[in-house]
Short mmCIF file of N, CA and C in Angstrom, two decimals:
data_model
loop_
_atom_site.label_atom_id
_atom_site.label_comp_id
_atom_site.label_asym_id
_atom_site.label_seq_id
_atom_site.Cartn_x
_atom_site.Cartn_y
_atom_site.Cartn_z
N UNK A 102 -29.55 -42.00 -30.21
CA UNK A 102 -28.32 -42.74 -30.12
C UNK A 102 -27.76 -42.59 -28.71
N UNK A 103 -27.35 -43.67 -28.14
CA UNK A 103 -26.81 -43.67 -26.78
C UNK A 103 -25.35 -43.24 -26.78
N UNK A 104 -25.00 -42.55 -25.70
CA UNK A 104 -23.61 -42.12 -25.51
C UNK A 104 -22.78 -43.31 -25.07
N UNK A 105 -21.62 -43.43 -25.65
CA UNK A 105 -20.73 -44.52 -25.24
C UNK A 105 -19.95 -44.08 -24.01
N UNK A 106 -19.95 -44.88 -23.01
CA UNK A 106 -19.22 -44.58 -21.78
C UNK A 106 -18.18 -45.65 -21.56
N UNK A 107 -17.06 -45.19 -21.07
CA UNK A 107 -16.00 -46.14 -20.75
C UNK A 107 -16.23 -46.57 -19.31
N UNK A 108 -16.47 -47.82 -19.10
CA UNK A 108 -16.74 -48.27 -17.74
C UNK A 108 -15.47 -48.21 -16.89
N UNK A 109 -15.67 -47.94 -15.63
CA UNK A 109 -14.55 -47.95 -14.69
C UNK A 109 -14.10 -49.38 -14.49
N UNK A 110 -12.82 -49.53 -14.30
CA UNK A 110 -12.27 -50.85 -14.02
C UNK A 110 -12.73 -51.29 -12.64
N UNK A 111 -12.80 -52.57 -12.39
CA UNK A 111 -13.20 -53.02 -11.06
C UNK A 111 -12.29 -52.39 -9.99
N UNK A 112 -12.91 -51.81 -8.96
CA UNK A 112 -12.17 -51.19 -7.87
C UNK A 112 -11.73 -49.76 -8.16
N UNK A 113 -11.99 -49.26 -9.37
CA UNK A 113 -11.57 -47.91 -9.76
C UNK A 113 -12.78 -46.98 -9.65
N UNK A 114 -12.57 -45.80 -9.07
CA UNK A 114 -13.65 -44.84 -8.92
C UNK A 114 -13.43 -43.68 -9.88
N UNK A 115 -14.49 -43.01 -10.16
CA UNK A 115 -14.38 -41.80 -10.98
C UNK A 115 -14.13 -40.64 -10.02
N UNK A 116 -12.92 -40.13 -10.01
CA UNK A 116 -12.52 -39.14 -9.02
C UNK A 116 -12.54 -37.71 -9.54
N UNK A 117 -12.82 -37.51 -10.81
CA UNK A 117 -12.77 -36.15 -11.33
C UNK A 117 -13.76 -35.21 -10.65
N UNK A 118 -14.97 -35.64 -10.24
CA UNK A 118 -15.84 -34.69 -9.53
C UNK A 118 -15.20 -34.22 -8.22
N UNK A 119 -14.48 -35.10 -7.54
CA UNK A 119 -13.80 -34.72 -6.30
C UNK A 119 -12.73 -33.67 -6.58
N UNK A 120 -11.92 -33.90 -7.62
CA UNK A 120 -10.87 -32.95 -7.98
C UNK A 120 -11.46 -31.61 -8.42
N UNK A 121 -12.55 -31.65 -9.14
CA UNK A 121 -13.21 -30.42 -9.57
C UNK A 121 -13.70 -29.64 -8.36
N UNK A 122 -14.31 -30.33 -7.42
CA UNK A 122 -14.80 -29.69 -6.20
C UNK A 122 -13.68 -29.08 -5.39
N UNK A 123 -12.57 -29.80 -5.27
CA UNK A 123 -11.41 -29.27 -4.55
C UNK A 123 -10.84 -28.04 -5.25
N UNK A 124 -10.80 -28.08 -6.57
CA UNK A 124 -10.29 -26.94 -7.34
C UNK A 124 -11.14 -25.70 -7.12
N UNK A 125 -12.46 -25.87 -7.15
CA UNK A 125 -13.36 -24.74 -6.93
C UNK A 125 -13.18 -24.19 -5.51
N UNK A 126 -13.04 -25.08 -4.54
CA UNK A 126 -12.84 -24.64 -3.15
C UNK A 126 -11.54 -23.85 -3.00
N UNK A 127 -10.46 -24.32 -3.63
CA UNK A 127 -9.18 -23.61 -3.55
C UNK A 127 -9.25 -22.23 -4.18
N UNK A 128 -9.94 -22.12 -5.31
CA UNK A 128 -10.10 -20.82 -5.96
C UNK A 128 -10.89 -19.87 -5.05
N UNK A 129 -11.93 -20.38 -4.42
CA UNK A 129 -12.74 -19.55 -3.51
C UNK A 129 -11.91 -19.08 -2.31
N UNK A 130 -11.11 -19.97 -1.75
CA UNK A 130 -10.26 -19.61 -0.61
C UNK A 130 -9.24 -18.56 -1.02
N UNK A 131 -8.59 -18.76 -2.17
CA UNK A 131 -7.60 -17.80 -2.65
C UNK A 131 -8.25 -16.44 -2.89
N UNK A 132 -9.44 -16.44 -3.48
CA UNK A 132 -10.15 -15.18 -3.72
C UNK A 132 -10.48 -14.47 -2.43
N UNK A 133 -10.86 -15.22 -1.41
CA UNK A 133 -11.15 -14.64 -0.10
C UNK A 133 -9.92 -14.03 0.52
N UNK A 134 -8.79 -14.73 0.40
CA UNK A 134 -7.53 -14.20 0.95
C UNK A 134 -7.13 -12.91 0.26
N UNK A 135 -7.28 -12.87 -1.06
CA UNK A 135 -6.95 -11.65 -1.81
C UNK A 135 -7.85 -10.50 -1.37
N UNK A 136 -9.13 -10.79 -1.18
CA UNK A 136 -10.06 -9.74 -0.75
C UNK A 136 -9.68 -9.20 0.63
N UNK A 137 -9.31 -10.09 1.53
CA UNK A 137 -8.91 -9.67 2.88
C UNK A 137 -7.65 -8.81 2.81
N UNK A 138 -6.64 -9.27 2.06
CA UNK A 138 -5.41 -8.49 1.92
C UNK A 138 -5.68 -7.14 1.29
N UNK A 139 -6.51 -7.12 0.26
CA UNK A 139 -6.81 -5.87 -0.43
C UNK A 139 -7.55 -4.91 0.48
N UNK A 140 -8.42 -5.43 1.34
CA UNK A 140 -9.15 -4.54 2.25
C UNK A 140 -8.22 -3.89 3.26
N UNK A 141 -7.09 -4.51 3.56
CA UNK A 141 -6.13 -3.95 4.50
C UNK A 141 -5.05 -3.14 3.78
N UNK A 142 -4.54 -3.67 2.67
CA UNK A 142 -3.43 -3.01 1.98
C UNK A 142 -3.88 -1.83 1.14
N UNK A 143 -5.11 -1.86 0.63
CA UNK A 143 -5.61 -0.76 -0.18
C UNK A 143 -5.59 0.57 0.57
N UNK A 144 -6.19 0.63 1.77
CA UNK A 144 -6.15 1.88 2.54
C UNK A 144 -4.72 2.29 2.92
N UNK A 145 -3.86 1.33 3.19
CA UNK A 145 -2.46 1.63 3.51
C UNK A 145 -1.79 2.32 2.34
N UNK A 146 -1.95 1.74 1.16
CA UNK A 146 -1.32 2.31 -0.03
C UNK A 146 -1.95 3.66 -0.41
N UNK A 147 -3.26 3.80 -0.22
CA UNK A 147 -3.93 5.08 -0.50
C UNK A 147 -3.39 6.19 0.42
N UNK A 148 -3.22 5.88 1.69
CA UNK A 148 -2.69 6.88 2.63
C UNK A 148 -1.28 7.31 2.22
N UNK A 149 -0.47 6.35 1.83
CA UNK A 149 0.89 6.67 1.38
C UNK A 149 0.85 7.54 0.12
N UNK A 150 -0.01 7.18 -0.82
CA UNK A 150 -0.14 7.96 -2.05
C UNK A 150 -0.63 9.37 -1.79
N UNK A 151 -1.59 9.51 -0.87
CA UNK A 151 -2.10 10.85 -0.52
C UNK A 151 -0.98 11.71 0.06
N UNK A 152 -0.14 11.10 0.90
CA UNK A 152 0.97 11.83 1.51
C UNK A 152 1.95 12.32 0.45
N UNK A 153 2.32 11.43 -0.47
CA UNK A 153 3.30 11.78 -1.50
C UNK A 153 2.72 12.85 -2.44
N UNK A 154 1.43 12.73 -2.79
CA UNK A 154 0.81 13.75 -3.64
C UNK A 154 0.79 15.11 -2.94
N UNK A 155 0.51 15.12 -1.64
CA UNK A 155 0.52 16.38 -0.89
C UNK A 155 1.93 16.99 -0.87
N UNK A 156 2.94 16.14 -0.70
CA UNK A 156 4.32 16.64 -0.76
C UNK A 156 4.59 17.28 -2.12
N UNK A 157 4.22 16.58 -3.18
CA UNK A 157 4.45 17.09 -4.53
C UNK A 157 3.75 18.41 -4.79
N UNK A 158 2.59 18.57 -4.18
CA UNK A 158 1.84 19.82 -4.33
C UNK A 158 2.37 20.92 -3.42
N UNK A 159 3.30 20.55 -2.53
CA UNK A 159 3.80 21.52 -1.56
C UNK A 159 2.75 21.87 -0.52
N UNK A 160 1.78 20.98 -0.35
CA UNK A 160 0.67 21.20 0.57
C UNK A 160 1.02 20.63 1.94
N UNK A 161 1.72 21.45 2.73
CA UNK A 161 2.17 21.01 4.04
C UNK A 161 1.04 20.65 4.97
N UNK A 162 -0.06 21.37 4.89
CA UNK A 162 -1.19 21.09 5.77
C UNK A 162 -1.73 19.68 5.53
N UNK A 163 -1.94 19.32 4.26
CA UNK A 163 -2.47 17.98 3.95
C UNK A 163 -1.45 16.89 4.24
N UNK A 164 -0.19 17.14 3.87
CA UNK A 164 0.85 16.14 4.12
C UNK A 164 0.96 15.86 5.62
N UNK A 165 0.99 16.91 6.40
CA UNK A 165 1.17 16.74 7.85
C UNK A 165 -0.08 16.17 8.51
N UNK A 166 -1.25 16.44 7.94
CA UNK A 166 -2.49 15.85 8.46
C UNK A 166 -2.48 14.33 8.29
N UNK A 167 -1.69 13.85 7.34
CA UNK A 167 -1.57 12.42 7.10
C UNK A 167 -0.47 11.76 7.91
N UNK A 168 0.03 12.46 8.93
CA UNK A 168 1.12 11.94 9.76
C UNK A 168 0.68 11.85 11.22
N UNK A 169 1.33 10.97 11.96
CA UNK A 169 1.10 10.91 13.40
C UNK A 169 1.74 12.13 14.05
N UNK A 170 1.37 12.39 15.29
CA UNK A 170 1.96 13.52 16.02
C UNK A 170 3.48 13.35 16.11
N UNK A 171 3.92 12.15 16.48
CA UNK A 171 5.37 11.89 16.57
C UNK A 171 6.03 12.00 15.20
N UNK A 172 5.34 11.54 14.17
CA UNK A 172 5.87 11.64 12.81
C UNK A 172 6.07 13.08 12.39
N UNK A 173 5.10 13.93 12.73
CA UNK A 173 5.22 15.37 12.40
C UNK A 173 6.41 15.99 13.13
N UNK A 174 6.57 15.65 14.40
CA UNK A 174 7.68 16.21 15.19
C UNK A 174 9.02 15.75 14.62
N UNK A 175 9.15 14.47 14.30
CA UNK A 175 10.40 13.95 13.73
C UNK A 175 10.69 14.58 12.38
N UNK A 176 9.65 14.73 11.57
CA UNK A 176 9.81 15.31 10.24
C UNK A 176 10.31 16.75 10.35
N UNK A 177 9.71 17.52 11.25
CA UNK A 177 10.14 18.91 11.46
C UNK A 177 11.58 18.96 11.96
N UNK A 178 11.92 18.08 12.89
CA UNK A 178 13.29 18.06 13.44
C UNK A 178 14.30 17.66 12.37
N UNK A 179 13.94 16.70 11.53
CA UNK A 179 14.85 16.24 10.48
C UNK A 179 15.25 17.40 9.56
N UNK A 180 14.29 18.27 9.26
CA UNK A 180 14.57 19.38 8.34
C UNK A 180 14.80 20.70 9.10
N UNK A 181 15.07 20.59 10.40
CA UNK A 181 15.42 21.72 11.26
C UNK A 181 14.43 22.87 11.13
N UNK A 182 13.16 22.51 11.25
CA UNK A 182 12.08 23.49 11.19
C UNK A 182 11.23 23.40 12.45
N UNK A 183 10.48 24.45 12.73
CA UNK A 183 9.64 24.47 13.93
C UNK A 183 8.39 23.60 13.77
N UNK A 184 7.87 23.56 12.54
CA UNK A 184 6.64 22.81 12.31
C UNK A 184 6.79 21.85 11.13
N UNK A 185 5.90 20.91 11.09
CA UNK A 185 5.88 19.96 9.98
C UNK A 185 5.62 20.69 8.65
N UNK A 186 4.68 21.63 8.67
CA UNK A 186 4.35 22.37 7.45
C UNK A 186 5.56 23.13 6.91
N UNK A 187 6.34 23.72 7.81
CA UNK A 187 7.56 24.43 7.39
C UNK A 187 8.57 23.44 6.81
N UNK A 188 8.63 22.24 7.37
CA UNK A 188 9.55 21.22 6.86
C UNK A 188 9.16 20.81 5.44
N UNK A 189 7.86 20.67 5.19
CA UNK A 189 7.40 20.34 3.83
C UNK A 189 7.83 21.44 2.87
N UNK A 190 7.62 22.68 3.25
CA UNK A 190 7.99 23.81 2.40
C UNK A 190 9.49 23.78 2.10
N UNK A 191 10.30 23.55 3.12
CA UNK A 191 11.75 23.50 2.93
C UNK A 191 12.15 22.33 2.04
N UNK A 192 11.51 21.20 2.23
CA UNK A 192 11.86 19.99 1.48
C UNK A 192 11.60 20.15 -0.01
N UNK A 193 10.46 20.74 -0.36
CA UNK A 193 10.10 20.81 -1.78
C UNK A 193 10.51 22.12 -2.45
N UNK A 194 10.99 23.10 -1.67
CA UNK A 194 11.35 24.41 -2.24
C UNK A 194 12.35 24.32 -3.40
N UNK A 195 13.38 23.47 -3.32
CA UNK A 195 14.35 23.43 -4.42
C UNK A 195 13.84 22.73 -5.68
N UNK A 196 12.68 22.09 -5.62
CA UNK A 196 12.18 21.33 -6.76
C UNK A 196 11.55 22.23 -7.82
N UNK A 197 11.79 21.89 -9.07
CA UNK A 197 11.11 22.59 -10.17
C UNK A 197 9.67 22.10 -10.23
N UNK A 198 8.85 22.77 -11.02
CA UNK A 198 7.45 22.33 -11.14
C UNK A 198 7.38 20.93 -11.77
N UNK A 199 8.30 20.63 -12.68
CA UNK A 199 8.33 19.29 -13.29
C UNK A 199 8.70 18.24 -12.25
N UNK A 200 9.64 18.57 -11.38
CA UNK A 200 10.03 17.62 -10.32
C UNK A 200 8.90 17.43 -9.30
N UNK A 201 8.18 18.50 -9.02
CA UNK A 201 7.03 18.37 -8.11
C UNK A 201 5.97 17.46 -8.72
N UNK A 202 5.75 17.63 -10.01
CA UNK A 202 4.77 16.77 -10.70
C UNK A 202 5.23 15.32 -10.65
N UNK A 203 6.53 15.11 -10.87
CA UNK A 203 7.08 13.75 -10.80
C UNK A 203 6.92 13.18 -9.39
N UNK A 204 7.15 13.99 -8.39
CA UNK A 204 6.98 13.54 -7.01
C UNK A 204 5.53 13.15 -6.74
N UNK A 205 4.60 13.97 -7.22
CA UNK A 205 3.17 13.67 -7.04
C UNK A 205 2.77 12.36 -7.69
N UNK A 206 3.46 12.00 -8.77
CA UNK A 206 3.14 10.77 -9.51
C UNK A 206 3.98 9.57 -9.08
N UNK A 207 4.72 9.71 -8.00
CA UNK A 207 5.57 8.61 -7.53
C UNK A 207 4.74 7.37 -7.26
N UNK A 208 5.21 6.25 -7.78
CA UNK A 208 4.52 4.97 -7.55
C UNK A 208 4.68 4.55 -6.10
N UNK A 209 3.58 4.07 -5.54
CA UNK A 209 3.65 3.40 -4.25
C UNK A 209 3.59 1.92 -4.56
N UNK A 210 4.42 1.14 -3.89
CA UNK A 210 4.47 -0.28 -4.22
C UNK A 210 4.84 -1.12 -3.01
N UNK A 211 4.58 -2.38 -3.17
CA UNK A 211 4.91 -3.38 -2.15
C UNK A 211 4.39 -3.04 -0.76
N UNK A 212 3.09 -2.67 -0.66
CA UNK A 212 2.59 -2.41 0.69
C UNK A 212 2.58 -3.69 1.50
N UNK A 213 3.00 -3.60 2.74
CA UNK A 213 2.95 -4.77 3.63
C UNK A 213 2.65 -4.30 5.04
N UNK A 214 1.97 -5.17 5.76
CA UNK A 214 1.67 -4.83 7.15
C UNK A 214 2.36 -5.81 8.07
N UNK A 215 2.81 -5.28 9.16
CA UNK A 215 3.39 -6.04 10.26
C UNK A 215 2.87 -5.33 11.50
N UNK A 216 1.58 -5.61 11.83
CA UNK A 216 0.89 -4.82 12.86
C UNK A 216 1.77 -4.53 14.07
N UNK A 217 1.72 -3.31 14.52
CA UNK A 217 0.79 -2.24 14.13
C UNK A 217 1.31 -1.37 12.99
N UNK A 218 2.41 -1.73 12.37
CA UNK A 218 3.01 -0.89 11.33
C UNK A 218 2.68 -1.39 9.93
N UNK A 219 2.75 -0.46 8.99
CA UNK A 219 2.65 -0.79 7.58
C UNK A 219 3.82 -0.13 6.87
N UNK A 220 4.28 -0.75 5.82
CA UNK A 220 5.41 -0.22 5.05
C UNK A 220 5.00 -0.12 3.59
N UNK A 221 5.32 1.00 2.95
CA UNK A 221 5.02 1.17 1.54
C UNK A 221 6.28 1.68 0.85
N UNK A 222 6.73 0.94 -0.15
CA UNK A 222 7.89 1.35 -0.93
C UNK A 222 7.51 2.46 -1.91
N UNK A 223 8.47 3.28 -2.24
CA UNK A 223 8.24 4.37 -3.19
C UNK A 223 9.13 4.19 -4.40
N UNK A 224 8.56 4.48 -5.57
CA UNK A 224 9.33 4.41 -6.80
C UNK A 224 10.30 5.59 -6.88
N UNK A 225 10.99 5.66 -7.99
CA UNK A 225 11.96 6.72 -8.22
C UNK A 225 11.28 8.09 -8.10
N UNK A 226 11.93 9.00 -7.38
CA UNK A 226 11.35 10.33 -7.19
C UNK A 226 12.48 11.33 -6.95
N UNK A 227 12.22 12.61 -7.19
CA UNK A 227 13.29 13.62 -7.08
C UNK A 227 13.83 13.82 -5.67
N UNK A 228 13.10 13.41 -4.65
CA UNK A 228 13.60 13.55 -3.28
C UNK A 228 14.33 12.31 -2.80
N UNK A 229 14.38 11.30 -3.63
CA UNK A 229 15.04 10.03 -3.31
C UNK A 229 14.49 9.39 -2.04
N UNK A 230 13.19 9.56 -1.81
CA UNK A 230 12.52 8.88 -0.71
C UNK A 230 12.30 7.44 -1.14
N UNK A 231 12.51 6.50 -0.24
CA UNK A 231 12.39 5.09 -0.64
C UNK A 231 11.25 4.36 0.05
N UNK A 232 10.86 4.81 1.24
CA UNK A 232 9.84 4.06 1.97
C UNK A 232 9.12 4.96 2.96
N UNK A 233 7.84 4.67 3.13
CA UNK A 233 7.05 5.31 4.18
C UNK A 233 6.67 4.23 5.19
N UNK A 234 6.78 4.57 6.45
CA UNK A 234 6.32 3.68 7.52
C UNK A 234 5.06 4.32 8.08
N UNK A 235 4.00 3.54 8.16
CA UNK A 235 2.72 4.05 8.64
C UNK A 235 2.24 3.22 9.82
N UNK A 236 1.37 3.81 10.61
CA UNK A 236 0.74 3.10 11.72
C UNK A 236 -0.75 3.41 11.68
N UNK A 237 -1.53 2.46 12.14
CA UNK A 237 -2.98 2.64 12.12
C UNK A 237 -3.42 3.31 13.42
N UNK A 238 -4.06 4.47 13.28
CA UNK A 238 -4.55 5.23 14.42
C UNK A 238 -6.05 5.46 14.20
N UNK A 239 -6.85 4.96 15.13
CA UNK A 239 -8.31 5.10 15.03
C UNK A 239 -8.83 4.67 13.66
N UNK A 240 -8.29 3.57 13.15
CA UNK A 240 -8.76 3.01 11.89
C UNK A 240 -8.19 3.66 10.64
N UNK A 241 -7.29 4.61 10.80
CA UNK A 241 -6.71 5.32 9.66
C UNK A 241 -5.19 5.15 9.65
N UNK A 242 -4.63 4.86 8.46
CA UNK A 242 -3.18 4.73 8.33
C UNK A 242 -2.55 6.11 8.26
N UNK A 243 -1.59 6.38 9.15
CA UNK A 243 -0.88 7.66 9.18
C UNK A 243 0.63 7.42 9.09
N UNK A 244 1.32 8.32 8.40
CA UNK A 244 2.77 8.22 8.22
C UNK A 244 3.46 8.51 9.55
N UNK A 245 4.37 7.61 9.93
CA UNK A 245 5.16 7.83 11.14
C UNK A 245 6.61 8.13 10.82
N UNK A 246 7.05 7.70 9.64
CA UNK A 246 8.45 7.88 9.28
C UNK A 246 8.60 7.92 7.77
N UNK A 247 9.47 8.82 7.32
CA UNK A 247 9.79 8.96 5.90
C UNK A 247 11.24 8.58 5.74
N UNK A 248 11.50 7.61 4.88
CA UNK A 248 12.89 7.15 4.69
C UNK A 248 13.34 7.40 3.27
#
């Protein structure tokens, strides 16, 4: 049995293959853009998360290793300490173990880059930190400012 086809009207073209092709192309382009953004924002957000987890653990060495030299100096000065590691100790000393655990689990969100800087928002946490500013140094995102 033959399939019944509706003939095109005179002067009318069948355009659905064109629309299908355009749709596939748009999906591919969008997927590529997401992959590019993820390749840049993923490491940014991971660096921010590593920093916050180190703070929560009271691990000044790891937290400060994730900061730029200027960031470490500013951080130490902000908390009136000689070193960045001492500033981390002072910052987390008043926290209970439950608050430290909460700090370690702080959500990082809304990563964005505005080269050469990156910004990562922080969820609710016992230190009331709201944002980390990072800069890319030798291919690695490092914290420059804690807000």
